[in-house]
Amino acid sequence: MRALGIEGTAHTVGVGIVDEECRVLANVYDMVKPEKGGIHPREAANHHAEMVVPLIRNAADVAGIDLRDLDLIAFSQGPGLGPCLRTVATAARALALSLDIPILGVNHCVAHLEIGRGVTDAKDPVLLYVSGGNTQVIAFARGRYRVFGETLDIGIGNMLDKFARECGLAFPGGPILEKLAQDGKTLLSLPYSVKGMDVAFSGMLTAALALRKQGAAIEDLAFSIQEVAFAMLTEVTERAMAHLDNDEVLLGGGVARNRRLQEMVARMASDRGARMFVPPGDLCIDNGAMIAWTGLLMHRGGVRMSLRETVVDQRYRTDEVAATWRA
Ligand code: ATP
Ligand code: FE2
């Protein structure tokens, strides 16, 4: 069985093709880069509409298959930006109808976890999902993927990108700050906001920008933001692992590419006799392969959707999905 997945919850539109063994046959994508400011949902949707057909063709070429060799179409049903979700859903419906094969809408957050289980040795990990819009600690319990902790305001990636933008750095800011942080020498005081199992980042953003105005070096700020924000994330992830008595941690989302975050989580894991898993970078960021693979798992687990059930859901919660394929 081969599944094609289309991802398009935010600024990236991606198409992936996977087989029954979670071999990634193709995983191609294109990202909107805003000239300045954040992403505009309508502009991103226009971009996705323009790119999705060429990406589908390209994915089939890379995989070396004909579209008629596909058995399933999956797409990101939510959560995400409404216009982007609708654009991708429309493309997925058209493709499934024209090929006369089943279609499944996939929860984007669940897909980040499933691709990690698919391509690493992780069996039942706690997922630290850290991207632009999302920051969640997720694990499987009693038939569903449940959110054990999350951001109370903005996603960690958005915080990094916004800070970078205000300092005149390019988008996305996360990787640029990671480089700058290597030259940081002083740990500046920033708010450490952990509330129970949840975290918050907007206070840190405000404080860091205020320090920047007072003349703090950008390298020290990048270093301090990483140390404090990643320590917060490591703390709540460890608490989830302790409560669940779970000895596997999986990283996902674009920020999972950050070496310092990987180092801190790996250290926490090894201190408690647990293991950390990080999928390859292209499967950490938003991508079509994770959607294809999760669709395939769902299909195998007996999930079917009528066209009516493929309406998008901007606020699709992780724990709304009955993970029947894991039973
Ligand atoms: P989602 O829709 O799931 O919220 P997203 O649209 O933000 O995801 P991703 O590709 O998962 O997309 O993540 C992008 C984010 O990852 C950006 O905020 C970017 O700054 C951040 N990022 C990428 N590489 C790094 C890095 N090395 N260090 C820190 N942050 C990074
Ligand atoms: Fe994502």
Coordinates of C-alpha atoms and ligand atoms in Angstrom, one line a residue:
M1 CA 0.0 0.0 0.0
R2 CA 1.2 3.5 -0.9
A3 CA -0.1 6.7 0.6
L4 CA 0.3 10.3 -0.5
G5 CA 0.0 12.9 2.1
I6 CA -0.4 16.7 1.7
E7 CA 0.6 19.0 4.5
G8 CA -0.5 22.6 4.6
T9 CA -1.4 23.9 8.1
A10 CA 0.8 27.0 8.0
H11 CA 3.6 28.4 5.9
T12 CA 4.8 25.1 4.4
V13 CA 3.0 23.1 1.8
G14 CA 4.5 19.6 1.5
V15 CA 3.8 16.4 -0.4
G16 CA 5.1 13.0 0.8
I17 CA 4.7 9.4 -0.4
V18 CA 5.3 6.5 2.0
D19 CA 4.8 2.7 1.8
E20 CA 3.6 0.2 4.2
E21 CA 7.0 -0.1 6.0
C22 CA 7.2 3.7 6.5
R23 CA 9.8 4.0 3.8
V24 CA 9.7 7.6 2.7
L25 CA 9.6 7.4 -1.1
A26 CA 9.3 11.2 -1.6
N27 CA 9.0 14.2 0.7
V28 CA 9.0 17.5 -1.1
Y29 CA 7.9 20.9 0.1
D30 CA 7.9 24.6 -0.4
M31 CA 7.7 27.3 2.3
V32 CA 6.3 30.9 2.0
K33 CA 8.9 33.4 3.1
P34 CA 7.2 36.6 4.1
E35 CA 9.0 39.7 2.8
K36 CA 8.5 41.2 6.3
G37 CA 6.3 40.6 9.2
G38 CA 4.5 37.3 10.0
I39 CA 2.7 35.1 7.6
H40 CA -0.7 36.2 6.2
P41 CA -3.0 33.3 6.0
R42 CA -4.5 34.3 2.6
E43 CA -1.1 34.8 1.1
A44 CA 0.1 31.5 2.4
A45 CA -3.0 29.8 1.0
N46 CA -2.4 31.4 -2.4
H47 CA 1.1 30.1 -2.3
H48 CA -0.1 26.6 -1.4
A49 CA -2.7 26.7 -4.2
E50 CA 0.1 27.6 -6.7
M51 CA 2.6 25.0 -5.5
V52 CA 0.5 22.0 -4.6
V53 CA 0.0 20.5 -8.1
P54 CA 3.7 20.8 -9.1
L55 CA 4.7 19.3 -5.7
I56 CA 2.3 16.3 -6.3
R57 CA 3.9 15.7 -9.7
N58 CA 7.3 16.2 -8.3
A59 CA 6.7 13.7 -5.4
A60 CA 5.5 11.1 -7.9
D61 CA 8.6 11.6 -10.0
V62 CA 10.9 11.4 -6.9
A63 CA 9.2 8.2 -5.8
G64 CA 9.3 6.8 -9.3
I65 CA 5.7 6.0 -9.4
D66 CA 2.6 6.9 -11.3
L67 CA -0.2 8.6 -9.4
R68 CA -2.4 5.7 -10.3
D69 CA -0.2 3.4 -8.2
L70 CA -1.4 5.3 -5.1
D71 CA -3.9 3.6 -2.7
L72 CA -4.7 6.4 -0.3
I73 CA -4.7 10.2 -0.1
A74 CA -4.2 11.9 3.3
F75 CA -4.1 15.6 4.1
S76 CA -3.6 17.8 7.2
Q77 CA -7.1 18.5 8.5
G78 CA -6.0 20.7 11.4
P79 CA -5.1 22.5 13.5
G80 CA -3.8 25.4 11.5
L81 CA -4.7 28.4 9.4
G82 CA -8.2 28.2 7.9
P83 CA -7.4 29.3 4.3
C84 CA -4.3 27.1 4.1
L85 CA -6.2 24.1 5.5
R86 CA -9.1 24.6 3.0
T87 CA -6.7 24.9 0.0
V88 CA -4.9 21.7 0.9
A89 CA -8.2 19.8 1.6
T90 CA -9.6 20.8 -1.7
A91 CA -6.5 19.6 -3.5
A92 CA -6.7 16.3 -1.6
R93 CA -10.4 15.8 -2.4
A94 CA -9.8 16.4 -6.1
L95 CA -6.9 14.0 -6.2
A96 CA -8.7 11.3 -4.3
L97 CA -11.9 11.7 -6.5
S98 CA -10.0 11.6 -9.7
L99 CA -8.0 8.5 -8.7
D100 CA -11.0 7.0 -7.1
I101 CA -9.2 6.0 -3.9
P102 CA -10.0 6.7 -0.2
I103 CA -9.2 10.0 1.5
L104 CA -8.4 10.6 5.2
G105 CA -8.0 13.8 7.1
V106 CA -5.1 13.7 9.6
N107 CA -4.4 15.6 12.8
H108 CA -1.2 17.5 12.3
C109 CA 0.1 17.1 15.8
V110 CA -0.5 13.3 15.9
A111 CA 1.3 13.1 12.6
H112 CA 4.5 14.6 14.1
L113 CA 4.4 11.8 16.7
E114 CA 3.6 9.0 14.4
I115 CA 6.3 9.7 11.9
G116 CA 8.8 9.7 14.8
R117 CA 7.6 6.3 15.8
G118 CA 7.8 5.2 12.2
V119 CA 11.3 6.2 11.5
T120 CA 13.1 5.8 14.9
D121 CA 13.2 2.9 17.4
A122 CA 10.8 4.8 19.7
K123 CA 7.8 2.5 20.6
D124 CA 5.6 4.6 22.9
P125 CA 7.4 7.9 23.5
V126 CA 6.5 11.1 25.2
L127 CA 6.7 13.6 22.3
L128 CA 8.0 17.1 22.9
Y129 CA 6.5 18.9 19.9
V130 CA 8.1 22.2 19.4
S131 CA 7.3 24.2 16.3
G132 CA 6.4 27.8 15.3
G133 CA 2.7 27.6 16.3
N134 CA 2.7 24.6 18.6
T135 CA 4.4 23.7 21.9
Q136 CA 3.0 20.5 23.4
V137 CA 4.0 17.5 25.5
I138 CA 2.0 14.6 24.1
A139 CA 1.8 10.9 25.0
F140 CA -0.5 8.0 24.4
A141 CA -2.8 7.0 27.2
R142 CA -6.1 5.1 27.2
G143 CA -6.7 5.0 23.5
R144 CA -5.7 8.6 22.6
Y145 CA -2.8 10.9 22.3
R146 CA -3.2 13.3 25.2
V147 CA -1.7 16.7 25.9
F148 CA 0.2 16.7 29.2
G149 CA 1.5 20.2 28.9
E150 CA 1.5 23.0 26.5
T151 CA 2.2 26.7 25.9
L152 CA -0.3 29.0 27.5
D153 CA 0.4 31.7 24.9
I154 CA 2.7 31.6 21.9
G155 CA 4.6 28.7 20.4
I156 CA 8.3 28.5 21.1
G157 CA 9.2 28.9 17.4
N158 CA 7.0 32.0 17.1
M159 CA 8.8 33.5 20.1
L160 CA 12.2 32.9 18.5
D161 CA 11.0 34.2 15.1
K162 CA 9.4 37.3 16.6
F163 CA 12.4 38.1 18.7
A164 CA 14.7 37.7 15.7
R165 CA 12.4 39.8 13.5
E166 CA 12.3 42.7 16.0
C167 CA 16.1 42.6 16.1
G168 CA 16.2 42.9 12.3
L169 CA 17.2 39.3 11.6
A170 CA 15.7 37.2 8.8
F171 CA 12.9 34.6 8.9
P172 CA 13.0 32.0 10.3
G173 CA 14.8 33.3 13.2
G174 CA 15.3 30.0 15.2
P175 CA 18.3 28.7 13.3
I176 CA 19.9 32.2 13.2
L177 CA 19.6 32.6 16.9
E178 CA 21.0 29.1 17.4
K179 CA 24.2 30.2 15.6
L180 CA 24.4 33.5 17.5
A181 CA 23.9 31.7 20.8
Q182 CA 27.2 29.8 20.3
D183 CA 29.0 33.2 20.8
G184 CA 26.9 34.1 23.9
K185 CA 29.0 34.5 27.0
T186 CA 26.6 35.8 29.7
L187 CA 23.4 34.3 31.0
L188 CA 21.0 37.2 31.3
S189 CA 18.0 37.0 33.6
L190 CA 14.8 36.1 31.8
P191 CA 11.4 35.0 33.2
Y192 CA 11.2 31.2 33.7
S193 CA 7.5 30.6 33.3
V194 CA 6.5 27.0 34.1
K195 CA 3.0 26.8 35.5
G196 CA 2.3 23.2 36.5
M197 CA 2.8 21.2 33.3
D198 CA 2.4 24.3 31.1
V199 CA 4.8 26.9 29.8
A200 CA 4.5 30.5 28.6
F201 CA 6.8 32.5 26.4
S202 CA 5.4 36.0 25.8
G203 CA 6.9 37.3 29.0
M204 CA 10.3 36.1 27.9
L205 CA 9.9 37.8 24.6
T206 CA 9.0 41.1 26.1
A207 CA 11.9 40.9 28.6
A208 CA 14.4 40.0 26.0
L209 CA 13.3 42.8 23.7
A210 CA 13.6 45.3 26.7
L211 CA 17.1 44.0 27.4
R212 CA 18.0 44.4 23.7
K213 CA 16.8 48.1 23.9
Q214 CA 19.1 48.6 26.9
G215 CA 22.0 47.4 24.8
A216 CA 22.4 43.7 25.7
A217 CA 24.5 41.8 23.1
I218 CA 22.4 39.8 20.6
E219 CA 24.6 36.8 21.2
D220 CA 24.0 36.9 24.9
L221 CA 20.3 37.3 24.4
A222 CA 20.2 34.4 21.9
F223 CA 22.1 32.2 24.4
S224 CA 20.0 33.2 27.3
I225 CA 16.7 32.7 25.5
Q226 CA 17.7 29.2 24.5
E227 CA 19.0 28.3 27.9
V228 CA 15.9 29.4 29.8
A229 CA 13.2 28.4 27.2
F230 CA 14.7 25.0 26.6
A231 CA 15.2 24.4 30.4
M232 CA 11.4 25.1 30.8
L233 CA 10.6 22.6 28.0
T234 CA 13.0 20.0 29.4
E235 CA 11.4 20.3 32.9
V236 CA 7.8 19.7 31.8
T237 CA 8.9 16.9 29.5
E238 CA 10.7 15.2 32.4
R239 CA 7.7 15.5 34.6
A240 CA 5.5 13.9 32.0
M241 CA 7.9 11.0 31.7
A242 CA 8.1 10.6 35.4
H243 CA 4.3 10.6 35.8
L244 CA 3.8 8.2 32.9
D245 CA 6.7 6.0 34.0
N246 CA 7.9 6.3 30.4
D247 CA 11.5 5.9 29.3
E248 CA 11.4 7.3 25.8
V249 CA 11.3 10.9 24.6
L250 CA 10.8 11.9 21.0
L251 CA 11.4 15.3 19.6
G252 CA 9.3 16.8 16.8
G253 CA 8.6 20.1 15.1
G254 CA 11.0 22.6 13.5
V255 CA 12.6 23.7 16.8
A256 CA 13.6 20.0 17.4
R257 CA 16.4 20.6 15.0
N258 CA 18.1 22.8 17.5
R259 CA 21.3 21.1 18.8
R260 CA 21.2 22.8 22.2
L261 CA 17.6 21.6 22.8
Q262 CA 18.6 18.1 21.7
E263 CA 21.6 18.2 24.1
M264 CA 19.5 19.3 27.1
V265 CA 16.8 16.7 26.5
A266 CA 19.3 14.0 25.9
R267 CA 21.0 14.8 29.2
M268 CA 17.8 14.7 31.1
A269 CA 16.9 11.4 29.4
S270 CA 20.2 9.8 30.2
D271 CA 20.1 11.0 33.8
R272 CA 16.9 9.0 34.3
G273 CA 17.9 6.0 32.2
A274 CA 15.7 6.9 29.3
R275 CA 16.4 7.3 25.6
M276 CA 15.9 10.3 23.3
F277 CA 14.9 10.0 19.6
V278 CA 15.1 12.7 17.0
P279 CA 13.8 12.0 13.4
P280 CA 15.8 13.4 10.5
G281 CA 15.3 17.2 10.1
D282 CA 13.1 16.9 7.0
L283 CA 10.7 14.8 9.0
C284 CA 10.8 17.1 12.1
I285 CA 9.5 20.1 10.3
D286 CA 6.0 20.2 8.7
N287 CA 6.1 17.7 5.9
G288 CA 3.8 15.5 3.7
A289 CA 5.4 12.2 4.6
M290 CA 4.2 12.4 8.2
I291 CA 0.7 13.0 7.0
A292 CA 0.9 10.1 4.5
W293 CA 2.2 7.7 7.1
T294 CA -0.4 8.7 9.7
G295 CA -3.1 8.3 7.1
L296 CA -1.8 4.9 6.2
L297 CA -1.8 3.8 9.9
M298 CA -5.4 5.1 10.3
H299 CA -6.5 3.3 7.2
R300 CA -4.9 0.1 8.5
G301 CA -6.7 0.7 11.8
G302 CA -10.0 0.8 10.0
V303 CA -10.6 4.5 9.9
R304 CA -12.7 5.7 6.9
M305 CA -14.0 9.1 6.0
S306 CA -16.8 10.3 3.7
L307 CA -16.1 13.5 1.8
R308 CA -18.4 15.3 4.2
E309 CA -16.2 14.2 7.1
T310 CA -13.2 15.8 5.4
V311 CA -14.1 19.4 6.5
V312 CA -11.1 21.1 8.0
D313 CA -10.9 22.0 11.7
Q314 CA -8.7 25.0 12.6
R315 CA -8.8 24.0 16.3
Y316 CA -8.5 20.2 15.8
R317 CA -7.3 19.0 19.2
T318 CA -4.7 16.2 19.6
D319 CA -7.0 14.3 22.0
E320 CA -10.0 14.4 19.8
V321 CA -8.5 11.7 17.7
A322 CA -9.4 8.1 18.7
A323 CA -6.1 6.3 17.9
T324 CA -7.8 3.1 16.9
W325 CA -4.7 2.0 15.0
R326 CA -2.8 1.6 18.2
A327 CA -5.3 -0.8 19.9
Ligands
ATP1 P1 3.4 24.3 13.1 O1 2.4 24.5 12.0 O2 3.4 22.9 13.5 O3 3.3 25.2 14.2 P2 5.5 25.6 11.7 O4 4.7 26.1 10.6 O5 6.0 26.5 12.7 O6 4.8 24.4 12.4 P3 7.9 23.9 11.5 O7 8.6 23.7 10.2 O8 7.6 22.7 12.3 O9 6.7 24.8 11.1 O10 8.8 24.8 12.5 C1 9.3 26.1 12.1 C2 9.9 26.7 13.3 O11 11.1 26.0 13.7 C3 10.3 28.1 13.1 O12 9.8 28.9 14.2 C4 11.8 28.1 13.1 O13 12.4 29.3 13.6 C5 12.1 27.0 14.0 N1 13.4 26.4 13.8 C6 13.9 25.7 12.7 N2 15.2 25.4 12.9 C7 15.5 25.8 14.2 C8 16.7 25.7 15.0 N3 17.8 25.1 14.5 N4 16.6 26.2 16.2 C9 15.5 26.8 16.7 N5 14.4 26.9 16.0 C10 14.4 26.4 14.8
FE2_2 FE 4.0 21.2 12.8

